[in-house]
């Protein structure tokens, strides 16, 4: 009897639940037709103002989305209640997909130990410096600067994880993840209905239009090639005693020396390496963000970006330098004063080069690479400020809104002004450390952030020490004179698609670059 009464009360409570405001939902379709077609982060901010709320609610079949527009709401839910708001939908060897389980926590712990601690960073930095020098070589000898920057990002991660330094895009360890990305892209574009209406997964593969079974079949061998391919190569090198220093070789040498390692430890290390190797890929992140709402993806025409987050950040850096010669000159003057025009930058120079760090912060803030962060799911029903948040909802943090908040970052947040991160005396302003917003929130925040930041810093310092970034032109050869001329891709990981940036030849003739083949640690 008591049980019945309690269930009745629960039903009454649920039927009276109050959700945060948002556009009125249609029967069955919910708010599907309301999703913005372009720059949804800006539209969500407008909606927030219109409804006078930092949290918005949208209904789609099978679940509810909550858009979080302010740092306060994100802090209250994703950080302070991280215990509840750190879930995802799915299981896989990919950390971003993993549910909030012990397995996910173990993988994250290991990932952070190898990539996201000061000790790990000290080891990884030597790889990053060498990758930056290999980039300078390539910039000297090719005209494809876009390709050079893309290759530099892959080169960095592959050398840190496996001690492998690819020289072109035909390298099998570049091709396998790119092919896997293509499948994620296909799934995001074509397989959306399954995630929106999960019962469709039971449809037989022979039915016309049922593509997801085939995509899954294509993906499986590629997925294991990504996890096993480079790992096995390093295993062979370790047996021959010729492996270069890397996270994988350190682990495999320990294994060879007989330190006891359980099979689950080995599997976890292989997965972590594979995650780091793929971690920069946005197609996966994009797929993840919209896993259950690819319908919206198609409707929003938010296509799948073909480049990684680190590469987008490098593009944004080069672009900012081309559009702001005064910033570039100031950065080069600071580099000259520290390096004396006789050597290339090292991480030890970082404290003396706060302006370069301010530029990297501003690159991550100005045009955030992922204006909406990856969703978090809550594992239990919750209540916030009188609003009901049912278990299994998708919480979408509006990173763009946080990074463009003038209360936090000072005036004119649409403009590229690295000085906003500096004190009057030119030192870094410790109060403006909120740049980590760009890397997500709470227990799900990006465990590759230290490495990503270091990579951006050393690449930026090298490019500025050795080159002048020239005026930007669009694809028709017209000079771009202001930020408003830029056309950003309508992808969830964004970059300016309408420009070509030239680099002036090496401006430090006294610097001797090591030959590429000598340049391995
Ligand atoms: C500029 C570069 C990068 C940016 C802006 C970035 C941003 C992000 C964001 C926003 C998230 C989601 C956080 C959340 O759910 O709250 C994330 C997650 C993640 N990132 Fe990054 N990231 C970058 C580079 C990297 C790199 C280089 C790696 C690996 C080497 C990496 C590995 C990961 C992983 C494994 C996750 C999933 C974490 C989890 O779900 O527990 N990221 N990143």
PDB file of N, CA, C and O in Angstrom, residues 238-296:
ATOM      1  N   UNK A 238      61.180  -3.014 -29.691  1.00  0.00           N
ATOM      2  CA  UNK A 238      61.698  -3.266 -28.341  1.00  0.00           C
ATOM      3  C   UNK A 238      62.420  -4.611 -28.323  1.00  0.00           C
ATOM      4  O   UNK A 238      63.512  -4.745 -27.744  1.00  0.00           O
ATOM      5  N   UNK A 239      61.840  -5.612 -29.000  1.00  0.00           N
ATOM      6  CA  UNK A 239      62.504  -6.933 -29.044  1.00  0.00           C
ATOM      7  C   UNK A 239      63.885  -6.823 -29.674  1.00  0.00           C
ATOM      8  O   UNK A 239      64.828  -7.485 -29.290  1.00  0.00           O
ATOM      9  N   UNK A 240      63.996  -5.930 -30.693  1.00  0.00           N
ATOM     10  CA  UNK A 240      65.299  -5.777 -31.363  1.00  0.00           C
ATOM     11  C   UNK A 240      66.185  -4.771 -30.633  1.00  0.00           C
ATOM     12  O   UNK A 240      67.311  -4.495 -31.049  1.00  0.00           O
ATOM     13  N   UNK A 241      65.630  -4.109 -29.614  1.00  0.00           N
ATOM     14  CA  UNK A 241      66.392  -3.104 -28.858  1.00  0.00           C
ATOM     15  C   UNK A 241      66.600  -1.809 -29.608  1.00  0.00           C
ATOM     16  O   UNK A 241      67.557  -1.078 -29.353  1.00  0.00           O
ATOM     17  N   UNK A 242      65.704  -1.510 -30.573  1.00  0.00           N
ATOM     18  CA  UNK A 242      65.923  -0.284 -31.366  1.00  0.00           C
ATOM     19  C   UNK A 242      64.799   0.739 -31.184  1.00  0.00           C
ATOM     20  O   UNK A 242      64.717   1.707 -31.935  1.00  0.00           O
ATOM     21  N   UNK A 243      63.938   0.531 -30.194  1.00  0.00           N
ATOM     22  CA  UNK A 243      62.808   1.458 -30.029  1.00  0.00           C
ATOM     23  C   UNK A 243      63.274   2.803 -29.520  1.00  0.00           C
ATOM     24  O   UNK A 243      64.154   2.882 -28.667  1.00  0.00           O
ATOM     25  N   UNK A 244      62.690   3.866 -30.080  1.00  0.00           N
ATOM     26  CA  UNK A 244      63.015   5.222 -29.608  1.00  0.00           C
ATOM     27  C   UNK A 244      62.211   5.524 -28.342  1.00  0.00           C
ATOM     28  O   UNK A 244      61.176   4.892 -28.100  1.00  0.00           O
ATOM     29  N   UNK A 245      62.670   6.487 -27.532  1.00  0.00           N
ATOM     30  CA  UNK A 245      61.930   6.797 -26.307  1.00  0.00           C
ATOM     31  C   UNK A 245      60.500   7.225 -26.621  1.00  0.00           C
ATOM     32  O   UNK A 245      60.273   8.038 -27.516  1.00  0.00           O
ATOM     33  N   UNK A 246      59.544   6.663 -25.906  1.00  0.00           N
ATOM     34  CA  UNK A 246      58.125   7.015 -26.076  1.00  0.00           C
ATOM     35  C   UNK A 246      57.366   6.401 -24.904  1.00  0.00           C
ATOM     36  O   UNK A 246      57.922   5.590 -24.150  1.00  0.00           O
ATOM     37  N   UNK A 247      56.106   6.781 -24.769  1.00  0.00           N
ATOM     38  CA  UNK A 247      55.295   6.188 -23.693  1.00  0.00           C
ATOM     39  C   UNK A 247      55.195   4.671 -23.916  1.00  0.00           C
ATOM     40  O   UNK A 247      55.349   3.876 -22.984  1.00  0.00           O
ATOM     41  N   UNK A 248      54.984   4.261 -25.183  1.00  0.00           N
ATOM     42  CA  UNK A 248      54.831   2.829 -25.477  1.00  0.00           C
ATOM     43  C   UNK A 248      56.123   2.068 -25.196  1.00  0.00           C
ATOM     44  O   UNK A 248      56.101   1.004 -24.556  1.00  0.00           O
ATOM     45  N   UNK A 249      57.263   2.617 -25.627  1.00  0.00           N
ATOM     46  CA  UNK A 249      58.507   1.837 -25.458  1.00  0.00           C
ATOM     47  C   UNK A 249      58.882   1.743 -23.982  1.00  0.00           C
ATOM     48  O   UNK A 249      59.366   0.706 -23.534  1.00  0.00           O
ATOM     49  N   UNK A 250      58.613   2.807 -23.218  1.00  0.00           N
ATOM     50  CA  UNK A 250      58.922   2.749 -21.775  1.00  0.00           C
ATOM     51  C   UNK A 250      58.134   1.589 -21.145  1.00  0.00           C
ATOM     52  O   UNK A 250      58.677   0.765 -20.412  1.00  0.00           O
ATOM     53  N   UNK A 251      56.859   1.530 -21.493  1.00  0.00           N
ATOM     54  CA  UNK A 251      55.993   0.488 -20.942  1.00  0.00           C
ATOM     55  C   UNK A 251      56.465  -0.897 -21.396  1.00  0.00           C
ATOM     56  O   UNK A 251      56.588  -1.833 -20.600  1.00  0.00           O
ATOM     57  N   UNK A 252      56.791  -1.024 -22.690  1.00  0.00           N
ATOM     58  CA  UNK A 252      57.165  -2.343 -23.219  1.00  0.00           C
ATOM     59  C   UNK A 252      58.529  -2.805 -22.702  1.00  0.00           C
ATOM     60  O   UNK A 252      58.740  -4.000 -22.498  1.00  0.00           O
ATOM     61  N   UNK A 253      59.452  -1.859 -22.494  1.00  0.00           N
ATOM     62  CA  UNK A 253      60.738  -2.258 -21.908  1.00  0.00           C
ATOM     63  C   UNK A 253      60.524  -2.756 -20.479  1.00  0.00           C
ATOM     64  O   UNK A 253      61.118  -3.742 -20.051  1.00  0.00           O
ATOM     65  N   UNK A 254      59.635  -2.066 -19.741  1.00  0.00           N
ATOM     66  CA  UNK A 254      59.337  -2.515 -18.368  1.00  0.00           C
ATOM     67  C   UNK A 254      58.751  -3.927 -18.392  1.00  0.00           C
ATOM     68  O   UNK A 254      59.077  -4.784 -17.580  1.00  0.00           O
ATOM     69  N   UNK A 255      57.894  -4.142 -19.363  1.00  0.00           N
ATOM     70  CA  UNK A 255      57.252  -5.449 -19.511  1.00  0.00           C
ATOM     71  C   UNK A 255      58.308  -6.523 -19.801  1.00  0.00           C
ATOM     72  O   UNK A 255      58.315  -7.607 -19.214  1.00  0.00           O
ATOM     73  N   UNK A 256      59.243  -6.168 -20.694  1.00  0.00           N
ATOM     74  CA  UNK A 256      60.301  -7.106 -21.067  1.00  0.00           C
ATOM     75  C   UNK A 256      61.197  -7.431 -19.865  1.00  0.00           C
ATOM     76  O   UNK A 256      61.656  -8.557 -19.703  1.00  0.00           O
ATOM     77  N   UNK A 257      61.394  -6.411 -19.022  1.00  0.00           N
ATOM     78  CA  UNK A 257      62.260  -6.626 -17.855  1.00  0.00           C
ATOM     79  C   UNK A 257      61.573  -7.445 -16.777  1.00  0.00           C
ATOM     80  O   UNK A 257      62.149  -7.741 -15.741  1.00  0.00           O
ATOM     81  N   UNK A 258      60.315  -7.775 -17.007  1.00  0.00           N
ATOM     82  CA  UNK A 258      59.629  -8.692 -16.098  1.00  0.00           C
ATOM     83  C   UNK A 258      58.811  -8.026 -15.012  1.00  0.00           C
ATOM     84  O   UNK A 258      58.302  -8.709 -14.133  1.00  0.00           O
ATOM     85  N   UNK A 259      58.710  -6.678 -15.035  1.00  0.00           N
ATOM     86  CA  UNK A 259      57.797  -6.086 -14.055  1.00  0.00           C
ATOM     87  C   UNK A 259      56.431  -6.712 -14.334  1.00  0.00           C
ATOM     88  O   UNK A 259      56.003  -6.743 -15.475  1.00  0.00           O
ATOM     89  N   UNK A 260      55.809  -7.179 -13.281  1.00  0.00           N
ATOM     90  CA  UNK A 260      54.569  -7.928 -13.526  1.00  0.00           C
ATOM     91  C   UNK A 260      53.489  -6.998 -14.028  1.00  0.00           C
ATOM     92  O   UNK A 260      53.230  -5.951 -13.458  1.00  0.00           O
ATOM     93  N   UNK A 261      52.927  -7.376 -15.140  1.00  0.00           N
ATOM     94  CA  UNK A 261      51.848  -6.576 -15.704  1.00  0.00           C
ATOM     95  C   UNK A 261      50.713  -7.519 -16.045  1.00  0.00           C
ATOM     96  O   UNK A 261      50.892  -8.490 -16.761  1.00  0.00           O
ATOM     97  N   UNK A 262      49.537  -7.230 -15.511  1.00  0.00           N
ATOM     98  CA  UNK A 262      48.393  -8.097 -15.807  1.00  0.00           C
ATOM     99  C   UNK A 262      47.922  -7.809 -17.229  1.00  0.00           C
ATOM    100  O   UNK A 262      48.224  -6.760 -17.797  1.00  0.00           O
ATOM    101  N   UNK A 263      47.142  -8.754 -17.782  1.00  0.00           N
ATOM    102  CA  UNK A 263      46.674  -8.542 -19.153  1.00  0.00           C
ATOM    103  C   UNK A 263      45.757  -7.325 -19.211  1.00  0.00           C
ATOM    104  O   UNK A 263      45.726  -6.614 -20.217  1.00  0.00           O
ATOM    105  N   UNK A 264      45.048  -7.046 -18.102  1.00  0.00           N
ATOM    106  CA  UNK A 264      44.166  -5.873 -18.159  1.00  0.00           C
ATOM    107  C   UNK A 264      44.992  -4.580 -18.155  1.00  0.00           C
ATOM    108  O   UNK A 264      44.622  -3.592 -18.783  1.00  0.00           O
ATOM    109  N   UNK A 265      46.153  -4.609 -17.461  1.00  0.00           N
ATOM    110  CA  UNK A 265      47.038  -3.433 -17.490  1.00  0.00           C
ATOM    111  C   UNK A 265      47.552  -3.189 -18.915  1.00  0.00           C
ATOM    112  O   UNK A 265      47.638  -2.057 -19.367  1.00  0.00           O
ATOM    113  N   UNK A 266      47.892  -4.298 -19.582  1.00  0.00           N
ATOM    114  CA  UNK A 266      48.420  -4.175 -20.948  1.00  0.00           C
ATOM    115  C   UNK A 266      47.342  -3.621 -21.876  1.00  0.00           C
ATOM    116  O   UNK A 266      47.570  -2.702 -22.659  1.00  0.00           O
ATOM    117  N   UNK A 267      46.134  -4.180 -21.720  1.00  0.00           N
ATOM    118  CA  UNK A 267      45.038  -3.722 -22.578  1.00  0.00           C
ATOM    119  C   UNK A 267      44.750  -2.234 -22.340  1.00  0.00           C
ATOM    120  O   UNK A 267      44.544  -1.464 -23.279  1.00  0.00           O
ATOM    121  N   UNK A 268      44.799  -1.850 -21.061  1.00  0.00           N
ATOM    122  CA  UNK A 268      44.492  -0.458 -20.740  1.00  0.00           C
ATOM    123  C   UNK A 268      45.553   0.479 -21.336  1.00  0.00           C
ATOM    124  O   UNK A 268      45.210   1.524 -21.887  1.00  0.00           O
ATOM    125  N   UNK A 269      46.820   0.081 -21.252  1.00  0.00           N
ATOM    126  CA  UNK A 269      47.870   0.936 -21.823  1.00  0.00           C
ATOM    127  C   UNK A 269      47.699   1.042 -23.344  1.00  0.00           C
ATOM    128  O   UNK A 269      47.819   2.122 -23.920  1.00  0.00           O
ATOM    129  N   UNK A 270      47.367  -0.094 -23.988  1.00  0.00           N
ATOM    130  CA  UNK A 270      47.152  -0.045 -25.447  1.00  0.00           C
ATOM    131  C   UNK A 270      46.016   0.916 -25.782  1.00  0.00           C
ATOM    132  O   UNK A 270      46.099   1.711 -26.714  1.00  0.00           O
ATOM    133  N   UNK A 271      44.936   0.838 -24.986  1.00  0.00           N
ATOM    134  CA  UNK A 271      43.788   1.719 -25.228  1.00  0.00           C
ATOM    135  C   UNK A 271      44.142   3.185 -25.018  1.00  0.00           C
ATOM    136  O   UNK A 271      43.750   4.051 -25.795  1.00  0.00           O
ATOM    137  N   UNK A 272      44.888   3.438 -23.924  1.00  0.00           N
ATOM    138  CA  UNK A 272      45.240   4.826 -23.606  1.00  0.00           C
ATOM    139  C   UNK A 272      46.101   5.413 -24.732  1.00  0.00           C
ATOM    140  O   UNK A 272      45.890   6.546 -25.180  1.00  0.00           O
ATOM    141  N   UNK A 273      47.052   4.607 -25.212  1.00  0.00           N
ATOM    142  CA  UNK A 273      47.897   5.085 -26.309  1.00  0.00           C
ATOM    143  C   UNK A 273      47.034   5.371 -27.538  1.00  0.00           C
ATOM    144  O   UNK A 273      47.189   6.395 -28.205  1.00  0.00           O
ATOM    145  N   UNK A 274      46.112   4.452 -27.827  1.00  0.00           N
ATOM    146  CA  UNK A 274      45.223   4.637 -28.981  1.00  0.00           C
ATOM    147  C   UNK A 274      44.360   5.876 -28.819  1.00  0.00           C
ATOM    148  O   UNK A 274      44.115   6.611 -29.774  1.00  0.00           O
ATOM    149  N   UNK A 275      43.912   6.140 -27.596  1.00  0.00           N
ATOM    150  CA  UNK A 275      43.103   7.331 -27.346  1.00  0.00           C
ATOM    151  C   UNK A 275      43.903   8.603 -27.561  1.00  0.00           C
ATOM    152  O   UNK A 275      43.393   9.577 -28.117  1.00  0.00           O
ATOM    153  N   UNK A 276      45.157   8.590 -27.094  1.00  0.00           N
ATOM    154  CA  UNK A 276      45.991   9.780 -27.268  1.00  0.00           C
ATOM    155  C   UNK A 276      46.214  10.011 -28.761  1.00  0.00           C
ATOM    156  O   UNK A 276      46.119  11.136 -29.261  1.00  0.00           O
ATOM    157  N   UNK A 277      46.480   8.914 -29.459  1.00  0.00           N
ATOM    158  CA  UNK A 277      46.757   8.943 -30.889  1.00  0.00           C
ATOM    159  C   UNK A 277      45.543   9.494 -31.648  1.00  0.00           C
ATOM    160  O   UNK A 277      45.661  10.293 -32.566  1.00  0.00           O
ATOM    161  N   UNK A 278      44.332   9.123 -31.199  1.00  0.00           N
ATOM    162  CA  UNK A 278      43.128   9.610 -31.863  1.00  0.00           C
ATOM    163  C   UNK A 278      42.566  10.861 -31.208  1.00  0.00           C
ATOM    164  O   UNK A 278      41.672  11.489 -31.750  1.00  0.00           O
ATOM    165  N   UNK A 279      43.103  11.198 -30.014  1.00  0.00           N
ATOM    166  CA  UNK A 279      42.463  12.215 -29.186  1.00  0.00           C
ATOM    167  C   UNK A 279      42.302  13.548 -29.866  1.00  0.00           C
ATOM    168  O   UNK A 279      41.402  14.309 -29.537  1.00  0.00           O
ATOM    169  N   UNK A 280      43.169  13.847 -30.811  1.00  0.00           N
ATOM    170  CA  UNK A 280      43.073  15.151 -31.429  1.00  0.00           C
ATOM    171  C   UNK A 280      41.983  15.181 -32.483  1.00  0.00           C
ATOM    172  O   UNK A 280      41.697  16.211 -33.058  1.00  0.00           O
ATOM    173  N   UNK A 281      41.432  14.005 -32.754  1.00  0.00           N
ATOM    174  CA  UNK A 281      40.524  13.972 -33.876  1.00  0.00           C
ATOM    175  C   UNK A 281      39.156  14.492 -33.499  1.00  0.00           C
ATOM    176  O   UNK A 281      38.533  14.016 -32.588  1.00  0.00           O
ATOM    177  N   UNK A 282      38.728  15.434 -34.232  1.00  0.00           N
ATOM    178  CA  UNK A 282      37.426  15.985 -33.865  1.00  0.00           C
ATOM    179  C   UNK A 282      36.266  15.224 -34.430  1.00  0.00           C
ATOM    180  O   UNK A 282      35.171  15.284 -33.899  1.00  0.00           O
ATOM    181  N   UNK A 283      36.484  14.494 -35.487  1.00  0.00           N
ATOM    182  CA  UNK A 283      35.329  13.786 -36.028  1.00  0.00           C
ATOM    183  C   UNK A 283      34.729  12.928 -34.945  1.00  0.00           C
ATOM    184  O   UNK A 283      33.522  12.809 -34.808  1.00  0.00           O
ATOM    185  N   UNK A 284      35.605  12.318 -34.149  1.00  0.00           N
ATOM    186  CA  UNK A 284      35.119  11.456 -33.092  1.00  0.00           C
ATOM    187  C   UNK A 284      34.377  12.282 -32.055  1.00  0.00           C
ATOM    188  O   UNK A 284      33.286  11.932 -31.621  1.00  0.00           O
ATOM    189  N   UNK A 285      34.953  13.410 -31.686  1.00  0.00           N
ATOM    190  CA  UNK A 285      34.300  14.266 -30.697  1.00  0.00           C
ATOM    191  C   UNK A 285      32.960  14.746 -31.222  1.00  0.00           C
ATOM    192  O   UNK A 285      31.978  14.812 -30.505  1.00  0.00           O
ATOM    193  N   UNK A 286      32.962  15.101 -32.492  1.00  0.00           N
ATOM    194  CA  UNK A 286      31.743  15.617 -33.087  1.00  0.00           C
ATOM    195  C   UNK A 286      30.681  14.532 -33.082  1.00  0.00           C
ATOM    196  O   UNK A 286      29.534  14.737 -32.677  1.00  0.00           O
ATOM    197  N   UNK A 287      31.108  13.352 -33.507  1.00  0.00           N
ATOM    198  CA  UNK A 287      30.188  12.221 -33.542  1.00  0.00           C
ATOM    199  C   UNK A 287      29.608  12.003 -32.152  1.00  0.00           C
ATOM    200  O   UNK A 287      28.421  11.776 -31.968  1.00  0.00           O
ATOM    201  N   UNK A 288      30.505  12.107 -31.173  1.00  0.00           N
ATOM    202  CA  UNK A 288      30.090  11.874 -29.802  1.00  0.00           C
ATOM    203  C   UNK A 288      29.081  12.918 -29.349  1.00  0.00           C
ATOM    204  O   UNK A 288      28.046  12.604 -28.775  1.00  0.00           O
ATOM    205  N   UNK A 289      29.385  14.159 -29.644  1.00  0.00           N
ATOM    206  CA  UNK A 289      28.488  15.224 -29.209  1.00  0.00           C
ATOM    207  C   UNK A 289      27.099  15.000 -29.761  1.00  0.00           C
ATOM    208  O   UNK A 289      26.108  15.229 -29.085  1.00  0.00           O
ATOM    209  N   UNK A 290      27.051  14.551 -30.995  1.00  0.00           N
ATOM    210  CA  UNK A 290      25.744  14.458 -31.622  1.00  0.00           C
ATOM    211  C   UNK A 290      25.294  13.029 -31.826  1.00  0.00           C
ATOM    212  O   UNK A 290      24.421  12.776 -32.629  1.00  0.00           O
ATOM    213  N   UNK A 291      25.898  12.118 -31.051  1.00  0.00           N
ATOM    214  CA  UNK A 291      25.616  10.716 -31.284  1.00  0.00           C
ATOM    215  C   UNK A 291      24.115  10.447 -31.345  1.00  0.00           C
ATOM    216  O   UNK A 291      23.642   9.745 -32.203  1.00  0.00           O
ATOM    217  N   UNK A 292      23.398  11.030 -30.449  1.00  0.00           N
ATOM    218  CA  UNK A 292      21.972  10.749 -30.430  1.00  0.00           C
ATOM    219  C   UNK A 292      21.159  11.789 -31.177  1.00  0.00           C
ATOM    220  O   UNK A 292      19.950  11.723 -31.198  1.00  0.00           O
ATOM    221  N   UNK A 293      21.828  12.778 -31.729  1.00  0.00           N
ATOM    222  CA  UNK A 293      21.043  13.828 -32.367  1.00  0.00           C
ATOM    223  C   UNK A 293      21.623  14.218 -33.717  1.00  0.00           C
ATOM    224  O   UNK A 293      21.677  15.378 -34.080  1.00  0.00           O
ATOM    225  N   UNK A 294      22.081  13.184 -34.444  1.00  0.00           N
ATOM    226  CA  UNK A 294      22.667  13.503 -35.738  1.00  0.00           C
ATOM    227  C   UNK A 294      21.654  14.131 -36.682  1.00  0.00           C
ATOM    228  O   UNK A 294      21.993  14.797 -37.643  1.00  0.00           O
ATOM    229  N   UNK A 295      20.385  13.874 -36.405  1.00  0.00           N
ATOM    230  CA  UNK A 295      19.354  14.513 -37.199  1.00  0.00           C
ATOM    231  C   UNK A 295      19.570  16.029 -37.184  1.00  0.00           C
ATOM    232  O   UNK A 295      19.500  16.710 -38.194  1.00  0.00           O
ATOM    233  N   UNK A 296      19.877  16.522 -35.977  1.00  0.00           N
ATOM    234  CA  UNK A 296      20.096  17.962 -35.830  1.00  0.00           C
ATOM    235  C   UNK A 296      21.347  18.364 -36.573  1.00  0.00           C
ATOM    236  O   UNK A 296      21.414  19.394 -37.206  1.00  0.00           O
TER     237      UNK A 296
END
